[in-house]
PDB file of C-alpha atoms in Angstrom:
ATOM      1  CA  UNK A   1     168.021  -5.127-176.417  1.00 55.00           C
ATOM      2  CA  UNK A   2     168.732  -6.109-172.675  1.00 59.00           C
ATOM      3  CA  UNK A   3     166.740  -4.713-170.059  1.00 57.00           C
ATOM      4  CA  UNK A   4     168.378  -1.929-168.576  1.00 57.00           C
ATOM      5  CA  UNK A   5     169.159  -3.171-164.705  1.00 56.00           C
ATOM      6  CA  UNK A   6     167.699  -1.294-161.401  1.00 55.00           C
ATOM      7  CA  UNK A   7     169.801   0.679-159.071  1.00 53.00           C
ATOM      8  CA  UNK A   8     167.959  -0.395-156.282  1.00 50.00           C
ATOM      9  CA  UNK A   9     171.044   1.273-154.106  1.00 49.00           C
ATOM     10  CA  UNK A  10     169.960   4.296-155.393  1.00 49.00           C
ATOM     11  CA  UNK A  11     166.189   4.100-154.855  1.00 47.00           C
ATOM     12  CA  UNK A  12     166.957   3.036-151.321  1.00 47.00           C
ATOM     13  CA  UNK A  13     169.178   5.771-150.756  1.00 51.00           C
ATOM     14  CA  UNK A  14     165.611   7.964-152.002  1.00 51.00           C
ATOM     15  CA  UNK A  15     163.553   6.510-149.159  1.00 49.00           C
ATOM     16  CA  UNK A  16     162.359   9.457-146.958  1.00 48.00           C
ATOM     17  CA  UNK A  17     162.311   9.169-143.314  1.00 51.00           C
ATOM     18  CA  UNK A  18     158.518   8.970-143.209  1.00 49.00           C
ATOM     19  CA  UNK A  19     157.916   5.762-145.560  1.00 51.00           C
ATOM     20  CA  UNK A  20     160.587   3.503-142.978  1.00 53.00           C
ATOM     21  CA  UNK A  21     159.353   1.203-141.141  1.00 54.00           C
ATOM     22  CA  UNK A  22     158.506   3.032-137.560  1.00 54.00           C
ATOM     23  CA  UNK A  23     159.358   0.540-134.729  1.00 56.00           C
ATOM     24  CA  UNK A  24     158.416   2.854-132.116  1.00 59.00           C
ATOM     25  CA  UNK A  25     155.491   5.706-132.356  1.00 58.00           C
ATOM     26  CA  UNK A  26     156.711   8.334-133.297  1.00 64.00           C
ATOM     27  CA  UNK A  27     157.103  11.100-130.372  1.00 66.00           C
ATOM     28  CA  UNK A  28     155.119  13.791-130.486  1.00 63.00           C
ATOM     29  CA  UNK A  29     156.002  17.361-129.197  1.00 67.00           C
ATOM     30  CA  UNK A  30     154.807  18.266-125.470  1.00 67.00           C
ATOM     31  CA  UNK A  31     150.981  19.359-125.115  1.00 69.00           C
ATOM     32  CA  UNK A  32     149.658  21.581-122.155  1.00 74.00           C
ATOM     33  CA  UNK A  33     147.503  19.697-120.094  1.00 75.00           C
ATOM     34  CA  UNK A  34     143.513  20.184-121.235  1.00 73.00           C
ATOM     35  CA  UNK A  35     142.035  22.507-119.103  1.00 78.00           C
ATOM     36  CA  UNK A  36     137.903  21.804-118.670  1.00 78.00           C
ATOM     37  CA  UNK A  37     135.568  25.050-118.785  1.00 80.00           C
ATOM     38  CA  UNK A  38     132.837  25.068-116.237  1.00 84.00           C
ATOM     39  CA  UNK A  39     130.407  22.389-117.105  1.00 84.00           C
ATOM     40  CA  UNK A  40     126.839  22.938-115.380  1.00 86.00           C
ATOM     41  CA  UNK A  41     125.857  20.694-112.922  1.00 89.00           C
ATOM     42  CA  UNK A  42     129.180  19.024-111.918  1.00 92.00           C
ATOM     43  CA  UNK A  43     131.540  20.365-109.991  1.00 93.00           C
ATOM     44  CA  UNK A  44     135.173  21.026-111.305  1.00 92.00           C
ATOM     45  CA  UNK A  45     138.656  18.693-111.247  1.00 93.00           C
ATOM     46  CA  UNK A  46     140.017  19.972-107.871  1.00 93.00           C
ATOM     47  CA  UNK A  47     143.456  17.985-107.967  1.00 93.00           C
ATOM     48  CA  UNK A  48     146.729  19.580-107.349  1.00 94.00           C
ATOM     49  CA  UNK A  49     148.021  18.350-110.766  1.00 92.00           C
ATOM     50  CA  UNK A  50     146.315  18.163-114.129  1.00 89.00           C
ATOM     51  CA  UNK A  51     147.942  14.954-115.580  1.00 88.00           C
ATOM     52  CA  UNK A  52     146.155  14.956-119.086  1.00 83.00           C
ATOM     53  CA  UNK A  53     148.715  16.615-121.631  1.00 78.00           C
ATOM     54  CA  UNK A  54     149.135  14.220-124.334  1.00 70.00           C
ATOM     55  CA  UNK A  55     151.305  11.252-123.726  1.00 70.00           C
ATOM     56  CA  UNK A  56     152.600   8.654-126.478  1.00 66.00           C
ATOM     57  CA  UNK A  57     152.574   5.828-123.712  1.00 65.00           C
ATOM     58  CA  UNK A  58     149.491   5.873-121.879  1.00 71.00           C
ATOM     59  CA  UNK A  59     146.088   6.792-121.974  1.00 82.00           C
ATOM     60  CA  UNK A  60     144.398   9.637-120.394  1.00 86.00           C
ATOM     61  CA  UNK A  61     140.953   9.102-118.981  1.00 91.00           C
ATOM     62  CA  UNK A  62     138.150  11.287-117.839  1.00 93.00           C
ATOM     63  CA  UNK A  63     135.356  10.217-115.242  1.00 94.00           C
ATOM     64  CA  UNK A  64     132.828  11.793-114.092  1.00 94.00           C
ATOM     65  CA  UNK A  65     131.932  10.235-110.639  1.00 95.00           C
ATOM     66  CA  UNK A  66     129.273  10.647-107.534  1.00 95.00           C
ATOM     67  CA  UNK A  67     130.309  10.279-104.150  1.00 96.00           C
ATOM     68  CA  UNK A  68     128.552  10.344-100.310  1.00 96.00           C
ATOM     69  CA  UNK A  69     131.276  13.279 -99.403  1.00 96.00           C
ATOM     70  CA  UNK A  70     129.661  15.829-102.818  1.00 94.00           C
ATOM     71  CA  UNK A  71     126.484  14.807-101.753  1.00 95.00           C
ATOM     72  CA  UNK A  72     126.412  12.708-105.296  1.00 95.00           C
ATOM     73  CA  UNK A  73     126.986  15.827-107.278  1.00 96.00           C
ATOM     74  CA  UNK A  74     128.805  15.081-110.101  1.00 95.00           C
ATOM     75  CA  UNK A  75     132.148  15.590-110.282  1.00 96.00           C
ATOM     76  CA  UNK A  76     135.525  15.018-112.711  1.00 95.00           C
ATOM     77  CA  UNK A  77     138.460  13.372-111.902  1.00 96.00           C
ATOM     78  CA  UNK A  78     141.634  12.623-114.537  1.00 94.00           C
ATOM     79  CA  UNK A  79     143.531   9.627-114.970  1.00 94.00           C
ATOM     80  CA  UNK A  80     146.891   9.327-116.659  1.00 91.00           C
ATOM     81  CA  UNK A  81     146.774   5.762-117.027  1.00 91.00           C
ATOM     82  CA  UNK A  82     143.912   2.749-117.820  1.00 92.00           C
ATOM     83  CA  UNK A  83     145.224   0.995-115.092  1.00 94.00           C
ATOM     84  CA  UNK A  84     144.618   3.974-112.838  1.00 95.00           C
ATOM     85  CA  UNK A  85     141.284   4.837-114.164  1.00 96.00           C
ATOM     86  CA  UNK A  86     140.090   0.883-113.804  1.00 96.00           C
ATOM     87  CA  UNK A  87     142.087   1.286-110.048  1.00 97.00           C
ATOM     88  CA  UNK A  88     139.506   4.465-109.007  1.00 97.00           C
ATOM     89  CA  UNK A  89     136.134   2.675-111.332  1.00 96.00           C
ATOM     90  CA  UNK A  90     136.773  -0.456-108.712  1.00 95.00           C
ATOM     91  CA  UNK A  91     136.804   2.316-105.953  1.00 96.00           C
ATOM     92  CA  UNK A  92     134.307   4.227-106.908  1.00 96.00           C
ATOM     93  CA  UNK A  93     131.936   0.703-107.216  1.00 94.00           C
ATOM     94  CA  UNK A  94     132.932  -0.367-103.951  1.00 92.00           C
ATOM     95  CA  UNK A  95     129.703   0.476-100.900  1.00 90.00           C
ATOM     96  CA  UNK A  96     132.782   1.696 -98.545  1.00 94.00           C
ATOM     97  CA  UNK A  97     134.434   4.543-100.351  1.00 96.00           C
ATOM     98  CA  UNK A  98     132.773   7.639 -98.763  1.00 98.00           C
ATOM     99  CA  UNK A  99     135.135   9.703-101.140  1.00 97.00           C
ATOM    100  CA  UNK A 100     137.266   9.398-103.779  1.00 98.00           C
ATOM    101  CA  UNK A 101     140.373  12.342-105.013  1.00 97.00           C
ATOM    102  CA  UNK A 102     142.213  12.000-108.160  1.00 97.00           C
ATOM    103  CA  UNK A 103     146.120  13.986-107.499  1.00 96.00           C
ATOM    104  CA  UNK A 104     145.320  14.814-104.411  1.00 97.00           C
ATOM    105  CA  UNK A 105     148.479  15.695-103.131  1.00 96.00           C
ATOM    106  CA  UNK A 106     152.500  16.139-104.050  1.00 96.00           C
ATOM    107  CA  UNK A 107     155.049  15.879-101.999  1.00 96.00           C
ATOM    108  CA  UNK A 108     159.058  16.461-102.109  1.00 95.00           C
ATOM    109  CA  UNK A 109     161.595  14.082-101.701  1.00 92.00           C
ATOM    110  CA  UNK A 110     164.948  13.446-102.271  1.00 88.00           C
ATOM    111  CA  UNK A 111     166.031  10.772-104.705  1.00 84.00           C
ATOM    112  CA  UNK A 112     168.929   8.378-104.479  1.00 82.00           C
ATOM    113  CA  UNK A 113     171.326  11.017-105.667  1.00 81.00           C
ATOM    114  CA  UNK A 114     170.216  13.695-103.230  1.00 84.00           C
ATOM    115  CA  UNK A 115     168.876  15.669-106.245  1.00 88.00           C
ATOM    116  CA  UNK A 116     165.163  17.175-105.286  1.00 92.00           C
ATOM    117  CA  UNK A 117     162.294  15.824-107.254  1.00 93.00           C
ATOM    118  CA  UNK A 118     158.185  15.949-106.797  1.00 95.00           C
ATOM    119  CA  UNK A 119     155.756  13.273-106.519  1.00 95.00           C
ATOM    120  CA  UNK A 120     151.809  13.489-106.941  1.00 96.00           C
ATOM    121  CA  UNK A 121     149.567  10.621-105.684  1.00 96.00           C
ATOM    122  CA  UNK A 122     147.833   9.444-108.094  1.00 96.00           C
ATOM    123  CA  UNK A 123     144.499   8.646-105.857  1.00 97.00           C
ATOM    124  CA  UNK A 124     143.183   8.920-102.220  1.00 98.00           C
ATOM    125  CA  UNK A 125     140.229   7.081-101.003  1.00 98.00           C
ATOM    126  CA  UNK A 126     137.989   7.851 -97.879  1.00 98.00           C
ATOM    127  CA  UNK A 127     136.433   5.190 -96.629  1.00 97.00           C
ATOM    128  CA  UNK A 128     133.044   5.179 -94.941  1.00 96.00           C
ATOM    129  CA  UNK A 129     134.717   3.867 -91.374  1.00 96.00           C
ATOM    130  CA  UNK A 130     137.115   7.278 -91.330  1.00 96.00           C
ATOM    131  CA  UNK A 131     140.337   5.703 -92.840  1.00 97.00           C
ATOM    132  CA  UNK A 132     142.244   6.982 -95.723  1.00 97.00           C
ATOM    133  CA  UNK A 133     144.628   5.558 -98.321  1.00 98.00           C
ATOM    134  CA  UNK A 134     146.839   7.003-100.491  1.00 98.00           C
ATOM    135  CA  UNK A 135     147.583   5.122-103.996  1.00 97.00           C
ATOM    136  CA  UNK A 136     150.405   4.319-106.042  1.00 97.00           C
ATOM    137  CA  UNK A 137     149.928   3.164-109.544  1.00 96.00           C
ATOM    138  CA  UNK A 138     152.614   1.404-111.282  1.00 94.00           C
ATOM    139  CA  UNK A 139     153.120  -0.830-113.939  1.00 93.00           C
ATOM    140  CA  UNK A 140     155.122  -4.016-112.819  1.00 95.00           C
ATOM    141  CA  UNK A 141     158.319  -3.560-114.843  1.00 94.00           C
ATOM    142  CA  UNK A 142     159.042  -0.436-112.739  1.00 93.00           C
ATOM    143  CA  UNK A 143     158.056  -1.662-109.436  1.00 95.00           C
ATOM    144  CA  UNK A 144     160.892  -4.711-110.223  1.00 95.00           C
ATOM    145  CA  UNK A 145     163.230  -2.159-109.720  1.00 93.00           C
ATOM    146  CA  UNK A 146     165.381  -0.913-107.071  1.00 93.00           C
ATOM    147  CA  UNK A 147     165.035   2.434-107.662  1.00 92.00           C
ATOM    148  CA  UNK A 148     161.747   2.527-107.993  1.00 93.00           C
ATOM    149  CA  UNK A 149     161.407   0.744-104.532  1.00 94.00           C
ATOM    150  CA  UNK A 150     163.844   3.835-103.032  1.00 93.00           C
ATOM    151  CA  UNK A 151     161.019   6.214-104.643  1.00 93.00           C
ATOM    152  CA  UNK A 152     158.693   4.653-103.300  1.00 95.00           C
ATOM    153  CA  UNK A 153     159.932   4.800 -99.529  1.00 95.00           C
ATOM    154  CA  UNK A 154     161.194   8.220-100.114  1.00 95.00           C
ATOM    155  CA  UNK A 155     157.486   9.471-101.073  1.00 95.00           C
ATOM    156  CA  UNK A 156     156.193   7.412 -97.996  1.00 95.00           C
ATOM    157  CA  UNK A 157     158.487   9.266 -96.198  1.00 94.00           C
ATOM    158  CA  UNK A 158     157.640  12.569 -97.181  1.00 95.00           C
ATOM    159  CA  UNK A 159     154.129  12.458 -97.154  1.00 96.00           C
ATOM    160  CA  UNK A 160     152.546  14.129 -93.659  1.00 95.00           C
ATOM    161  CA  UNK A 161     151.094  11.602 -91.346  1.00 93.00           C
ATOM    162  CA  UNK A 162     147.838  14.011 -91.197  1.00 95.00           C
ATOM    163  CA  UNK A 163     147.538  13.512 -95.035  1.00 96.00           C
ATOM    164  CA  UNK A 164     146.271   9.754 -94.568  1.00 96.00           C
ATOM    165  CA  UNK A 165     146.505   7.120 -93.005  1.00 97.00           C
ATOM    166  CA  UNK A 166     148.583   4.692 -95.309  1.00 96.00           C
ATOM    167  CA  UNK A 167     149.741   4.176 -99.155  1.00 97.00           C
ATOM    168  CA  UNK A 168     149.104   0.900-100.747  1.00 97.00           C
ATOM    169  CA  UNK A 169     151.214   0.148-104.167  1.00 97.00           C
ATOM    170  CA  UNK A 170     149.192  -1.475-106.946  1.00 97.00           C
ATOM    171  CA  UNK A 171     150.474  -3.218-109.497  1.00 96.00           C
ATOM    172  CA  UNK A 172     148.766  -2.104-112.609  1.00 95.00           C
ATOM    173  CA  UNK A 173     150.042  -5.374-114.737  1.00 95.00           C
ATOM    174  CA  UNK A 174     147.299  -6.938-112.410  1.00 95.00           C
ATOM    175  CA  UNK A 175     144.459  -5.073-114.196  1.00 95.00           C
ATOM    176  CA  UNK A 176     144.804  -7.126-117.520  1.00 94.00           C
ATOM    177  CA  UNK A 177     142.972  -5.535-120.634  1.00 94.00           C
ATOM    178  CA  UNK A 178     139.737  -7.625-120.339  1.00 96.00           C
ATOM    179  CA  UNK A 179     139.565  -6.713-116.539  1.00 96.00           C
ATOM    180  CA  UNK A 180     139.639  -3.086-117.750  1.00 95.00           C
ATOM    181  CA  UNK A 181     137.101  -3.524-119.796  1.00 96.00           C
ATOM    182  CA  UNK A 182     134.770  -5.237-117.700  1.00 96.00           C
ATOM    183  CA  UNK A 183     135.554  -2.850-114.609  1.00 96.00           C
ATOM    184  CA  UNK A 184     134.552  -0.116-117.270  1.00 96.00           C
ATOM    185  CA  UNK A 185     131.456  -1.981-118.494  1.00 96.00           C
ATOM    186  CA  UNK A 186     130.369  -2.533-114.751  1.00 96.00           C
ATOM    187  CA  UNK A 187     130.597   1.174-113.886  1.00 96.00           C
ATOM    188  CA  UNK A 188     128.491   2.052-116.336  1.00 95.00           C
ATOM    189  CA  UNK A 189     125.943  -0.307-115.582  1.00 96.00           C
ATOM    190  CA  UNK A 190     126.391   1.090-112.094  1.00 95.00           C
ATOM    191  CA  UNK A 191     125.431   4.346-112.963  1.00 92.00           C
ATOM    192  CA  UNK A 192     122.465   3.419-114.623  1.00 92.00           C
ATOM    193  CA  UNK A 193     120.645   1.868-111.687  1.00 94.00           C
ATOM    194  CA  UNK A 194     117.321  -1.019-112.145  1.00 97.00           C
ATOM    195  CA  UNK A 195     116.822  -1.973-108.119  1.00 96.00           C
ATOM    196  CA  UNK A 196     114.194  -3.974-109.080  1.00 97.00           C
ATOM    197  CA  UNK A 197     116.362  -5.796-112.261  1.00 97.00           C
ATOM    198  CA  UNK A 198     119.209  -6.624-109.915  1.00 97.00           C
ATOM    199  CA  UNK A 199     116.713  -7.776-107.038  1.00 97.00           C
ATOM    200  CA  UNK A 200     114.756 -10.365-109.219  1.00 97.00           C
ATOM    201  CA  UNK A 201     118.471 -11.710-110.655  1.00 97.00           C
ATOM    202  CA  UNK A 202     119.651 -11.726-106.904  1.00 96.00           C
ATOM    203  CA  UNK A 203     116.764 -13.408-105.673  1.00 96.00           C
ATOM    204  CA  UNK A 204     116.780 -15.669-108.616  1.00 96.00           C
ATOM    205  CA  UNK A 205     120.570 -16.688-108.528  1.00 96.00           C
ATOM    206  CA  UNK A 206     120.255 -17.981-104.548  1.00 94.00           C
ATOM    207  CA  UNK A 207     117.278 -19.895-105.299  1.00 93.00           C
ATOM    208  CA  UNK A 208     118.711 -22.079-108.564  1.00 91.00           C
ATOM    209  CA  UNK A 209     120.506 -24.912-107.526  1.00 87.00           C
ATOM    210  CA  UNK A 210     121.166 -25.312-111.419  1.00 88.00           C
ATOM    211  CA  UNK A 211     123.246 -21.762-111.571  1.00 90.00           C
ATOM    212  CA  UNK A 212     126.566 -22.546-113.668  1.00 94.00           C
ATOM    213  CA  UNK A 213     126.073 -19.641-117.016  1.00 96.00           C
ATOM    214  CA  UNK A 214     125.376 -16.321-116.629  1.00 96.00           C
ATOM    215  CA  UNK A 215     122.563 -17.531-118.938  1.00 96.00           C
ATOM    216  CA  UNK A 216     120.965 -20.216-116.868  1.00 96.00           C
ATOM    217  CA  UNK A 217     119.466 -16.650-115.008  1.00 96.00           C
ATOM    218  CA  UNK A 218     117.941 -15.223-117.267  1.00 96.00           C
ATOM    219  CA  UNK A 219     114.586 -17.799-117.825  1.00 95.00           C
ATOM    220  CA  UNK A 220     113.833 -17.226-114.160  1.00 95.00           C
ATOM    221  CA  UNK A 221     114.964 -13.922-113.352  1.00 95.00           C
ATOM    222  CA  UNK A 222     110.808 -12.573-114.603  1.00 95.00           C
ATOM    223  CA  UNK A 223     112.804  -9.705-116.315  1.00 96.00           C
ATOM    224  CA  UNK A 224     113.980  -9.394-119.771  1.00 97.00           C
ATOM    225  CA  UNK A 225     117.250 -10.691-120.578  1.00 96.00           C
ATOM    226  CA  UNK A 226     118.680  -7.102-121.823  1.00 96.00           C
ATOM    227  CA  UNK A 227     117.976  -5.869-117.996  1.00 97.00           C
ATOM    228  CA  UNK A 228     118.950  -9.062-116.268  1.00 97.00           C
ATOM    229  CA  UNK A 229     122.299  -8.954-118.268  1.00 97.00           C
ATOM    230  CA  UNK A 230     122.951  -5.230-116.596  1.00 97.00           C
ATOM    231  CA  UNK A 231     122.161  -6.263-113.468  1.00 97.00           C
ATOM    232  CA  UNK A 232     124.283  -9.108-113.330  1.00 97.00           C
ATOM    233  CA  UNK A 233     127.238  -6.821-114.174  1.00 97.00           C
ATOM    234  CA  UNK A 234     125.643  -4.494-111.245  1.00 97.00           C
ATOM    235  CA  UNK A 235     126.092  -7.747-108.770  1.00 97.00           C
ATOM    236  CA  UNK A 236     129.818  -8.615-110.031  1.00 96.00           C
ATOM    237  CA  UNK A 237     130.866  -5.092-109.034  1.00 95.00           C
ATOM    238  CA  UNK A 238     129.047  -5.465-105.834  1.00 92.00           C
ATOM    239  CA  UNK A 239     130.574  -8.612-105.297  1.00 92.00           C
ATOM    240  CA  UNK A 240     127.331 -10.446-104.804  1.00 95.00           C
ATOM    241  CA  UNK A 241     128.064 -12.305-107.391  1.00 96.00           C
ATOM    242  CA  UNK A 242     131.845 -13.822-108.399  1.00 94.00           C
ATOM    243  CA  UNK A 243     133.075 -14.481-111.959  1.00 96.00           C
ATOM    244  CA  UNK A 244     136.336 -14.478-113.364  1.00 96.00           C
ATOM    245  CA  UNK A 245     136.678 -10.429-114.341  1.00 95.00           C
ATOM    246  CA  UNK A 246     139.909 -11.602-116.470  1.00 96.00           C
ATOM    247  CA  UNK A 247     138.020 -13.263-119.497  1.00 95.00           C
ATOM    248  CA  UNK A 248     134.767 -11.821-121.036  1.00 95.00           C
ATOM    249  CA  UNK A 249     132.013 -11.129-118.786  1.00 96.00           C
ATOM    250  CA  UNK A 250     128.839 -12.530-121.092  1.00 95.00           C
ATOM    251  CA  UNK A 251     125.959 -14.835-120.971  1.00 95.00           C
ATOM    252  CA  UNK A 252     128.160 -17.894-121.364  1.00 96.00           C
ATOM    253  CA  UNK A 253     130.514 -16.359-118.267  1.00 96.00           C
ATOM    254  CA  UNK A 254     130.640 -18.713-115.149  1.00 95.00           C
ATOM    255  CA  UNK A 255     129.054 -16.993-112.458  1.00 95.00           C
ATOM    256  CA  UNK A 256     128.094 -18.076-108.849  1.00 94.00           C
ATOM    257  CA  UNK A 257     126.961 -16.695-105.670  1.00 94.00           C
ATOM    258  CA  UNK A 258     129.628 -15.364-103.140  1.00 89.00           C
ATOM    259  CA  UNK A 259     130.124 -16.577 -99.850  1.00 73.00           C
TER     260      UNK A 259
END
C-alpha cells in the first residue's frame, strides 16, 4: 500500500507565531525605570532623569564611583548605554576629573519641525582646573545624519551658558567591544589600589631596555605576577603606560612606556 503523502501546506499553515524564525528580538512592553532604595554608605543617584527602564537595544549599567567633589564617598550613577558607561569609567580613571554627573541636566528645544521636545545630557565632567563639559553619546549611524546634527545644535543652543562650559560629541562606535571591556577591567583594578605593585612595575618598565610583552615585566617587577598583571592595567588607565586598548589587554599585549 503507498505511503500516504504529507500536507506539508497544512502543517505550515499550523506553525504558531512563537516557533518562526525571530529576525529581530522580540519587543518587550515598557518597564518603569528601577528605582534604588537607600543603600548605606553611598550616597543616592541624584540625576534629573532615571534612564534604566528596560530597553531591547542597549544596555543599562550601574556604577558606583568616588570622586574629589563627595569627598570619595561612594556614589551611583546610571548609564543607558555601554558606550556611555565605558565614556564616564575613562572619566572617572582620568587624575583631572574633580567630578563626575550622570543626567545632569535637560533642556528644551525645538526640533526641525518646530514641534517641542526634551533632551537630557547624558554626562558632565568637572575638571580639577574649574572647567566643565557637557557630553553627548551617540552611536555613529545617528550622528551621520542631518537631523541628528540639527539636534545636536538645537540642544547646544538651549543649554544655559552657566550650565558649563562646552559639549563635546562622542562617537560611541569608537569604543569597540574589546575597548569596553578593557576600560571595564581597568576600573576595577583601579578601585582596588596596590601603590607599591604599580610602583615596582613602573620602576621596572623604565629601567628594561628589553620591554616589548606585557610579560617581559613580570621577572623583574620583585612582585608576583597576579599583582604585577593589576597594576599594569592600573598604569594603562593612567596612561603611564600605552597599549593598544582595542585588542586584548594580557601578558602577551604590547606595552611600552609613554612619552
Amino acid at each position: 500500500m503507498p505511503a500516504k503523502k504529507r500536507n506539508y501546506v497544512d502543517h505550515i499553515d499550523a506553525v504558531k507565531d512563537n516557533d518562526t524564525w525571530l529576525y529581530a528580538p522580540q519587543k518587550l512592553p515598557r518597564m518603569s525605570p528601577i528605582a534604588l532604595n537607600e543603600i548605606h554608605g553611598m550616597l543616592a543617584f541624584d540625576g534629573v532623569r532615571n534612564p534604566s527602564s528596560r530597553s531591547n537595544t542597549s544596555h543599562k549599567f550601574f556604577i558606583p564611583y568616588r570622586t574629589a567633589a563627595n569627598d570619595w564617598v561612594p556614589k551611583i550613577g546610571i548609564t543607558e548605554s555601554a558606550a556611555e558607561a565605558a565614556v564616564a569609567l575613562q572619566l572617572l580613571m582620568s587624575r583631572n576629573v574633580y567630578d563626575l554627573q550622570f543626567q545632569p541636566l535637560t533642556v528644551e528645544f525645538e526640533d526641525e519641525d518646530g514641534v517641542k521636545r526634551t533632551y537630557t545630557h547624558d554626562l558632565m565632567a568637572t575638571y580639577t582646573c574649574g572647567h566643565r563639559r557637557f557630553f553627548f553619546v551617540r552611536n555613529e549611524d545617528s550622528l551621520i545624519k542631518p537631523m541628528t546634527t540639527l539636534q545636536i545644535e538645537a540642544v547646544r543652543a538651549a543649554t544655559p551658558d552657566t550650565a558649563a562650559d562646552d559639549m563635546m560629541v562622542i562617537n560611541a562606535n569608537d569604543y569597540t567591544r574589546q575597548r569596553r571591556e578593557n576600560l571595564f577591567r581597568m576600573y576595577s583594578f583601579m578601585a582596588n589600589p596596590d601603590c607599591e605593585a604599580d610602583d615596582a612595575v613602573w620602576q621596572t618598565a623604565r629601567s628594561l631596555r628589553s620591554l616589548y610583552y606585557m610579560k617581559d615585566l613580570f621577572p623583574h617587577a620583585g612582585v608576583s605576577q597576579r599583582r604585577a598583571f593589576g597594576a599594569c592595567y592600573r598604569l594603562v588607565a593612567q596612561g603611564l603606560l600605552h597599549a593598544n586598548i582595542d585588542q586584548v589587554l594580557w601578558e602577551h599585549s604590547h606595552v611600552g612606556v609613554a612619552a
